[in-house]
């Protein structure tokens, strides 16, 4: 199974979280070496997965960024983990 596309989406999310100014679609296309239309599709996928993606106007184009970084997303406990912690605290 090939996971290159997933890697590209994660890479884009990291780029958008790392850039405080945000990135335009043209900058995304250039950074990922894809067409503008592919950059639009990738941005849409990131937007579905990371609802904190925001856009702001910059002249006649939009800049996109993920506020707050990705650390919270990658390190947030799951509901199963929270249930296990609760059960363990009750047992103690």
N, CA, C and O atoms as a GROMACS GRO file, in nm:
protein
  368
    1UNK      N    1   0.084  -0.117   0.000
    1UNK     CA    2   0.000   0.000   0.000
    1UNK      C    3   0.089   0.125   0.000
    1UNK      O    4   0.194   0.127   0.064
    2UNK      N    5   0.046   0.226  -0.070
    2UNK     CA    6   0.127   0.347  -0.082
    2UNK      C    7   0.067   0.458   0.004
    2UNK      O    8  -0.054   0.480   0.004
    3UNK      N    9   0.154   0.525   0.078
    3UNK     CA   10   0.108   0.628   0.171
    3UNK      C   11   0.166   0.766   0.139
    3UNK      O   12   0.166   0.854   0.225
    4UNK      N   13   0.215   0.784   0.017
    4UNK     CA   14   0.275   0.913  -0.018
    4UNK      C   15   0.175   1.028  -0.005
    4UNK      O   16   0.210   1.136   0.041
    5UNK      N   17   0.051   1.004  -0.045
    5UNK     CA   18  -0.049   1.111  -0.040
    5UNK      C   19  -0.080   1.152   0.102
    5UNK      O   20  -0.099   1.270   0.131
    6UNK      N   21  -0.085   1.055   0.191
    6UNK     CA   22  -0.107   1.088   0.332
    6UNK      C   23   0.010   1.170   0.385
    6UNK      O   24  -0.009   1.266   0.460
    7UNK      N   25   0.130   1.133   0.346
    7UNK     CA   26   0.248   1.207   0.386
    7UNK      C   27   0.246   1.350   0.336
    7UNK      O   28   0.287   1.442   0.407
    8UNK      N   29   0.197   1.370   0.214
    8UNK     CA   30   0.188   1.506   0.158
    8UNK      C   31   0.088   1.589   0.238
    8UNK      O   32   0.113   1.707   0.264
    9UNK      N   33  -0.024   1.531   0.275
    9UNK     CA   34  -0.125   1.603   0.353
    9UNK      C   35  -0.068   1.641   0.491
    9UNK      O   36  -0.087   1.753   0.537
   10UNK      N   37   0.000   1.547   0.555
   10UNK     CA   38   0.059   1.576   0.686
   10UNK      C   39   0.168   1.682   0.672
   10UNK      O   40   0.180   1.770   0.756
   11UNK      N   41   0.247   1.672   0.567
   11UNK     CA   42   0.350   1.773   0.543
   11UNK      C   43   0.288   1.911   0.523
   11UNK      O   44   0.339   2.009   0.577
   12UNK      N   45   0.180   1.919   0.449
   12UNK     CA   46   0.112   2.047   0.430
   12UNK      C   47   0.060   2.100   0.563
   12UNK      O   48   0.074   2.219   0.591
   13UNK      N   49   0.001   2.014   0.644
   13UNK     CA   50  -0.049   2.058   0.775
   13UNK      C   51   0.065   2.113   0.860
   13UNK      O   52   0.048   2.215   0.927
   14UNK      N   53   0.180   2.048   0.857
   14UNK     CA   54   0.295   2.098   0.932
   14UNK      C   55   0.343   2.233   0.878
   14UNK      O   56   0.378   2.322   0.955
   15UNK      N   57   0.344   2.248   0.747
   15UNK     CA   58   0.383   2.376   0.687
   15UNK      C   59   0.288   2.488   0.728
   15UNK      O   60   0.331   2.598   0.761
   16UNK      N   61   0.158   2.459   0.725
   16UNK     CA   62   0.058   2.560   0.759
   16UNK      C   63   0.061   2.595   0.908
   16UNK      O   64   0.029   2.707   0.945
   17UNK      N   65   0.099   2.500   0.991
   17UNK     CA   66   0.108   2.527   1.135
   17UNK      C   67   0.237   2.600   1.170
   17UNK      O   68   0.242   2.672   1.270
   18UNK      N   69   0.340   2.583   1.090
   18UNK     CA   70   0.471   2.641   1.120
   18UNK      C   71   0.483   2.785   1.073
   18UNK      O   72   0.569   2.859   1.122
   19UNK      N   73   0.400   2.827   0.979
   19UNK     CA   74   0.411   2.961   0.921
   19UNK      C   75   0.308   3.054   0.983
   19UNK      O   76   0.188   3.040   0.959
   20UNK      N   77   0.355   3.150   1.062
   20UNK     CA   78   0.264   3.242   1.131
   20UNK      C   79   0.186   3.329   1.034
   20UNK      O   80   0.071   3.365   1.062
   21UNK      N   81   0.246   3.364   0.922
   21UNK     CA   82   0.177   3.446   0.822
   21UNK      C   83   0.076   3.366   0.743
   21UNK      O   84  -0.021   3.423   0.691
   22UNK      N   85   0.095   3.238   0.732
   22UNK     CA   86   0.011   3.154   0.648
   22UNK      C   87   0.069   3.143   0.509
   22UNK      O   88   0.169   3.206   0.476
   23UNK      N   89   0.005   3.064   0.428
   23UNK     CA   90   0.052   3.039   0.292
   23UNK      C   91  -0.064   3.058   0.194
   23UNK      O   92  -0.178   3.024   0.224
   24UNK      N   93  -0.033   3.112   0.078
   24UNK     CA   94  -0.131   3.122  -0.028
   24UNK      C   95  -0.134   2.988  -0.102
   24UNK      O   96  -0.046   2.904  -0.083
   25UNK      N   97  -0.234   2.970  -0.186
   25UNK     CA   98  -0.241   2.846  -0.265
   25UNK      C   99  -0.121   2.834  -0.358
   25UNK      O  100  -0.069   2.724  -0.379
   26UNK      N  101  -0.076   2.946  -0.413
   26UNK     CA  102   0.042   2.942  -0.500
   26UNK      C  103   0.167   2.900  -0.422
   26UNK      O  104   0.250   2.825  -0.473
   27UNK      N  105   0.181   2.948  -0.299
   27UNK     CA  106   0.295   2.910  -0.216
   27UNK      C  107   0.288   2.763  -0.177
   27UNK      O  108   0.390   2.695  -0.172
   28UNK      N  109   0.168   2.715  -0.150
   28UNK     CA  110   0.149   2.573  -0.120
   28UNK      C  111   0.190   2.489  -0.240
   28UNK      O  112   0.263   2.391  -0.227
   29UNK      N  113   0.143   2.528  -0.358
   29UNK     CA  114   0.175   2.455  -0.481
   29UNK      C  115   0.326   2.451  -0.504
   29UNK      O  116   0.381   2.348  -0.541
   30UNK      N  117   0.392   2.564  -0.481
   30UNK     CA  118   0.537   2.571  -0.500
   30UNK      C  119   0.611   2.486  -0.398
   30UNK      O  120   0.705   2.415  -0.433
   31UNK      N  121   0.569   2.493  -0.272
   31UNK     CA  122   0.637   2.418  -0.166
   31UNK      C  123   0.623   2.267  -0.184
   31UNK      O  124   0.715   2.192  -0.152
   32UNK      N  125   0.508   2.223  -0.235
   32UNK     CA  126   0.483   2.080  -0.250
   32UNK      C  127   0.509   2.030  -0.392
   32UNK      O  128   0.497   1.911  -0.420
   33UNK      N  129   0.545   2.122  -0.481
   33UNK     CA  130   0.573   2.090  -0.621
   33UNK      C  131   0.454   2.020  -0.686
   33UNK      O  132   0.465   1.913  -0.746
   34UNK      N  133   0.336   2.087  -0.673
   34UNK     CA  134   0.212   2.037  -0.732
   34UNK      C  135   0.145   2.152  -0.806
   34UNK      O  136   0.189   2.267  -0.796
   35UNK      N  137   0.039   2.122  -0.879
   35UNK     CA  138  -0.036   2.226  -0.949
   35UNK      C  139  -0.122   2.303  -0.848
   35UNK      O  140  -0.143   2.258  -0.736
   36UNK      N  141  -0.171   2.417  -0.891
   36UNK     CA  142  -0.257   2.498  -0.803
   36UNK      C  143  -0.384   2.421  -0.768
   36UNK      O  144  -0.430   2.427  -0.653
   37UNK      N  145  -0.442   2.350  -0.863
   37UNK     CA  146  -0.565   2.274  -0.837
   37UNK      C  147  -0.538   2.164  -0.734
   37UNK      O  148  -0.622   2.140  -0.647
   38UNK      N  149  -0.425   2.097  -0.744
   38UNK     CA  150  -0.390   1.995  -0.645
   38UNK      C  151  -0.370   2.060  -0.509
   38UNK      O  152  -0.408   2.002  -0.407
   39UNK      N  153  -0.309   2.178  -0.507
   39UNK     CA  154  -0.292   2.252  -0.380
   39UNK      C  155  -0.428   2.283  -0.319
   39UNK      O  156  -0.444   2.275  -0.197
   40UNK      N  157  -0.526   2.319  -0.401
   40UNK     CA  158  -0.662   2.345  -0.352
   40UNK      C  159  -0.722   2.219  -0.290
   40UNK      O  160  -0.784   2.226  -0.184
   41UNK      N  161  -0.705   2.106  -0.356
   41UNK     CA  162  -0.757   1.979  -0.305
   41UNK      C  163  -0.691   1.941  -0.173
   41UNK      O  164  -0.758   1.900  -0.078
   42UNK      N  165  -0.559   1.955  -0.168
   42UNK     CA  166  -0.486   1.922  -0.046
   42UNK      C  167  -0.526   2.013   0.069
   42UNK      O  168  -0.541   1.968   0.183
   43UNK      N  169  -0.544   2.141   0.040
   43UNK     CA  170  -0.589   2.236   0.143
   43UNK      C  171  -0.727   2.197   0.194
   43UNK      O  172  -0.753   2.208   0.314
   44UNK      N  173  -0.815   2.153   0.107
   44UNK     CA  174  -0.949   2.110   0.147
   44UNK      C  175  -0.943   1.989   0.240
   44UNK      O  176  -1.019   1.980   0.336
   45UNK      N  177  -0.853   1.896   0.211
   45UNK     CA  178  -0.837   1.778   0.297
   45UNK      C  179  -0.787   1.821   0.434
   45UNK      O  180  -0.839   1.775   0.536
   46UNK      N  181  -0.687   1.908   0.436
   46UNK     CA  182  -0.633   1.956   0.564
   46UNK      C  183  -0.743   2.028   0.642
   46UNK      O  184  -0.752   2.015   0.764
   47UNK      N  185  -0.825   2.104   0.572
   47UNK     CA  186  -0.935   2.177   0.637
   47UNK      C  187  -1.035   2.082   0.700
   47UNK      O  188  -1.090   2.112   0.806
   48UNK      N  189  -1.060   1.967   0.638
   48UNK     CA  190  -1.151   1.868   0.694
   48UNK      C  191  -1.094   1.805   0.822
   48UNK      O  192  -1.167   1.780   0.917
   49UNK      N  193  -0.964   1.780   0.822
   49UNK     CA  194  -0.900   1.713   0.935
   49UNK      C  195  -0.866   1.810   1.048
   49UNK      O  196  -0.874   1.775   1.165
   50UNK      N  197  -0.828   1.932   1.012
   50UNK     CA  198  -0.787   2.032   1.110
   50UNK      C  199  -0.884   2.151   1.103
   50UNK      O  200  -0.861   2.244   1.026
   51UNK      N  201  -0.991   2.148   1.181
   51UNK     CA  202  -1.090   2.255   1.174
   51UNK      C  203  -1.036   2.391   1.220
   51UNK      O  204  -1.098   2.494   1.195
   52UNK      N  205  -0.920   2.392   1.285
   52UNK     CA  206  -0.862   2.520   1.327
   52UNK      C  207  -0.790   2.592   1.213
   52UNK      O  208  -0.733   2.699   1.234
   53UNK      N  209  -0.793   2.535   1.092
   53UNK     CA  210  -0.737   2.603   0.976
   53UNK      C  211  -0.817   2.731   0.953
   53UNK      O  212  -0.940   2.729   0.946
   54UNK      N  213  -0.746   2.840   0.942
   54UNK     CA  214  -0.814   2.967   0.918
   54UNK      C  215  -0.759   3.032   0.793
   54UNK      O  216  -0.646   3.005   0.750
   55UNK      N  217  -0.839   3.118   0.735
   55UNK     CA  218  -0.796   3.193   0.618
   55UNK      C  219  -0.811   3.341   0.649
   55UNK      O  220  -0.901   3.382   0.722
   56UNK      N  221  -0.722   3.420   0.592
   56UNK     CA  222  -0.730   3.565   0.609
   56UNK      C  223  -0.691   3.630   0.477
   56UNK      O  224  -0.604   3.580   0.406
   57UNK      N  225  -0.755   3.740   0.446
   57UNK     CA  226  -0.725   3.807   0.320
   57UNK      C  227  -0.587   3.872   0.321
   57UNK      O  228  -0.541   3.925   0.422
   58UNK      N  229  -0.522   3.866   0.206
   58UNK     CA  230  -0.393   3.932   0.185
   58UNK      C  231  -0.398   3.993   0.046
   58UNK      O  232  -0.355   3.932  -0.052
   59UNK      N  233  -0.452   4.113   0.039
   59UNK     CA  234  -0.473   4.173  -0.092
   59UNK      C  235  -0.588   4.104  -0.162
   59UNK      O  236  -0.699   4.095  -0.108
   60UNK      N  237  -0.563   4.055  -0.281
   60UNK     CA  238  -0.667   3.988  -0.359
   60UNK      C  239  -0.664   3.835  -0.344
   60UNK      O  240  -0.736   3.765  -0.414
   61UNK      N  241  -0.582   3.783  -0.253
   61UNK     CA  242  -0.576   3.637  -0.232
   61UNK      C  243  -0.589   3.606  -0.084
   61UNK      O  244  -0.586   3.696   0.000
   62UNK      N  245  -0.604   3.479  -0.052
   62UNK     CA  246  -0.619   3.434   0.086
   62UNK      C  247  -0.491   3.365   0.133
   62UNK      O  248  -0.421   3.300   0.055
   63UNK      N  249  -0.463   3.381   0.261
   63UNK     CA  250  -0.354   3.308   0.326
   63UNK      C  251  -0.418   3.211   0.424
   63UNK      O  252  -0.512   3.245   0.496
   64UNK      N  253  -0.365   3.091   0.428
   64UNK     CA  254  -0.418   2.986   0.515
   64UNK      C  255  -0.313   2.950   0.618
   64UNK      O  256  -0.194   2.944   0.588
   65UNK      N  257  -0.359   2.924   0.741
   65UNK     CA  258  -0.269   2.880   0.847
   65UNK      C  259  -0.347   2.801   0.950
   65UNK      O  260  -0.468   2.816   0.964
   66UNK      N  261  -0.275   2.718   1.022
   66UNK     CA  262  -0.332   2.642   1.132
   66UNK      C  263  -0.283   2.710   1.259
   66UNK      O  264  -0.164   2.710   1.289
   67UNK      N  265  -0.376   2.766   1.333
   67UNK     CA  266  -0.340   2.836   1.456
   67UNK      C  267  -0.322   2.737   1.570
   67UNK      O  268  -0.388   2.633   1.576
   68UNK      N  269  -0.232   2.769   1.660
   68UNK     CA  270  -0.211   2.685   1.776
   68UNK      C  271  -0.119   2.567   1.752
   68UNK      O  272  -0.092   2.491   1.845
   69UNK      N  273  -0.072   2.550   1.632
   69UNK     CA  274   0.018   2.439   1.602
   69UNK      C  275  -0.053   2.304   1.599
   69UNK      O  276  -0.175   2.296   1.612
   70UNK      N  277   0.024   2.200   1.582
   70UNK     CA  278  -0.031   2.065   1.572
   70UNK      C  279  -0.006   1.980   1.695
   70UNK      O  280  -0.058   1.869   1.705
   71UNK      N  281   0.072   2.030   1.789
   71UNK     CA  282   0.107   1.948   1.905
   71UNK      C  283  -0.016   1.901   1.981
   71UNK      O  284  -0.022   1.786   2.024
   72UNK      N  285  -0.114   1.987   1.997
   72UNK     CA  286  -0.237   1.947   2.066
   72UNK      C  287  -0.310   1.837   1.991
   72UNK      O  288  -0.368   1.748   2.054
   73UNK      N  289  -0.308   1.842   1.861
   73UNK     CA  290  -0.375   1.738   1.781
   73UNK      C  291  -0.306   1.604   1.795
   73UNK      O  292  -0.372   1.501   1.811
   74UNK      N  293  -0.174   1.605   1.789
   74UNK     CA  294  -0.101   1.479   1.792
   74UNK      C  295  -0.087   1.422   1.932
   74UNK      O  296  -0.056   1.304   1.947
   75UNK      N  297  -0.108   1.504   2.036
   75UNK     CA  298  -0.087   1.456   2.172
   75UNK      C  299  -0.213   1.454   2.256
   75UNK      O  300  -0.205   1.421   2.375
   76UNK      N  301  -0.326   1.488   2.202
   76UNK     CA  302  -0.450   1.486   2.278
   76UNK      C  303  -0.488   1.342   2.309
   76UNK      O  304  -0.480   1.255   2.222
   77UNK      N  305  -0.531   1.317   2.433
   77UNK     CA  306  -0.571   1.180   2.467
   77UNK      C  307  -0.703   1.144   2.398
   77UNK      O  308  -0.788   1.229   2.374
   78UNK      N  309  -0.717   1.018   2.368
   78UNK     CA  310  -0.840   0.969   2.309
   78UNK      C  311  -0.942   0.943   2.419
   78UNK      O  312  -0.906   0.941   2.537
   79UNK      N  313  -1.067   0.924   2.382
   79UNK     CA  314  -1.170   0.896   2.483
   79UNK      C  315  -1.143   0.764   2.553
   79UNK      O  316  -1.172   0.751   2.672
   80UNK      N  317  -1.088   0.666   2.483
   80UNK     CA  318  -1.052   0.539   2.545
   80UNK      C  319  -0.943   0.558   2.650
   80UNK      O  320  -0.949   0.500   2.758
   81UNK      N  321  -0.844   0.638   2.617
   81UNK     CA  322  -0.736   0.665   2.712
   81UNK      C  323  -0.789   0.738   2.836
   81UNK      O  324  -0.748   0.708   2.948
   82UNK      N  325  -0.879   0.833   2.816
   82UNK     CA  326  -0.938   0.903   2.929
   82UNK      C  327  -1.021   0.809   3.016
   82UNK      O  328  -1.017   0.820   3.139
   83UNK      N  329  -1.096   0.718   2.955
   83UNK     CA  330  -1.174   0.621   3.031
   83UNK      C  331  -1.084   0.529   3.113
   83UNK      O  332  -1.115   0.498   3.228
   84UNK      N  333  -0.973   0.486   3.055
   84UNK     CA  334  -0.879   0.403   3.128
   84UNK      C  335  -0.817   0.478   3.245
   84UNK      O  336  -0.801   0.422   3.353
   85UNK      N  337  -0.782   0.604   3.225
   85UNK     CA  338  -0.728   0.685   3.334
   85UNK      C  339  -0.831   0.702   3.446
   85UNK      O  340  -0.796   0.696   3.564
   86UNK      N  341  -0.954   0.724   3.410
   86UNK     CA  342  -1.060   0.740   3.509
   86UNK      C  343  -1.077   0.611   3.588
   86UNK      O  344  -1.088   0.614   3.711
   87UNK      N  345  -1.079   0.499   3.519
   87UNK     CA  346  -1.093   0.369   3.587
   87UNK      C  347  -0.973   0.345   3.680
   87UNK      O  348  -0.991   0.296   3.791
   88UNK      N  349  -0.854   0.379   3.636
   88UNK     CA  350  -0.735   0.360   3.719
   88UNK      C  351  -0.741   0.450   3.842
   88UNK      O  352  -0.702   0.407   3.951
   89UNK      N  353  -0.788   0.572   3.826
   89UNK     CA  354  -0.794   0.663   3.942
   89UNK      C  355  -0.898   0.614   4.042
   89UNK      O  356  -0.878   0.628   4.163
   90UNK      N  357  -1.009   0.558   3.995
   90UNK     CA  358  -1.110   0.502   4.086
   90UNK      C  359  -1.056   0.380   4.159
   90UNK      O  360  -1.087   0.359   4.276
   91UNK      N  361  -0.976   0.300   4.090
   91UNK     CA  362  -0.920   0.179   4.151
   91UNK      C  363  -0.820   0.213   4.261
   91UNK      O  364  -0.806   0.138   4.357
   92UNK      N  365  -0.753   0.325   4.247
   92UNK     CA  366  -0.654   0.366   4.349
   92UNK      C  367  -0.724   0.427   4.467
   92UNK      O  368  -0.660   0.468   4.563
   0.00000   0.00000   0.00000
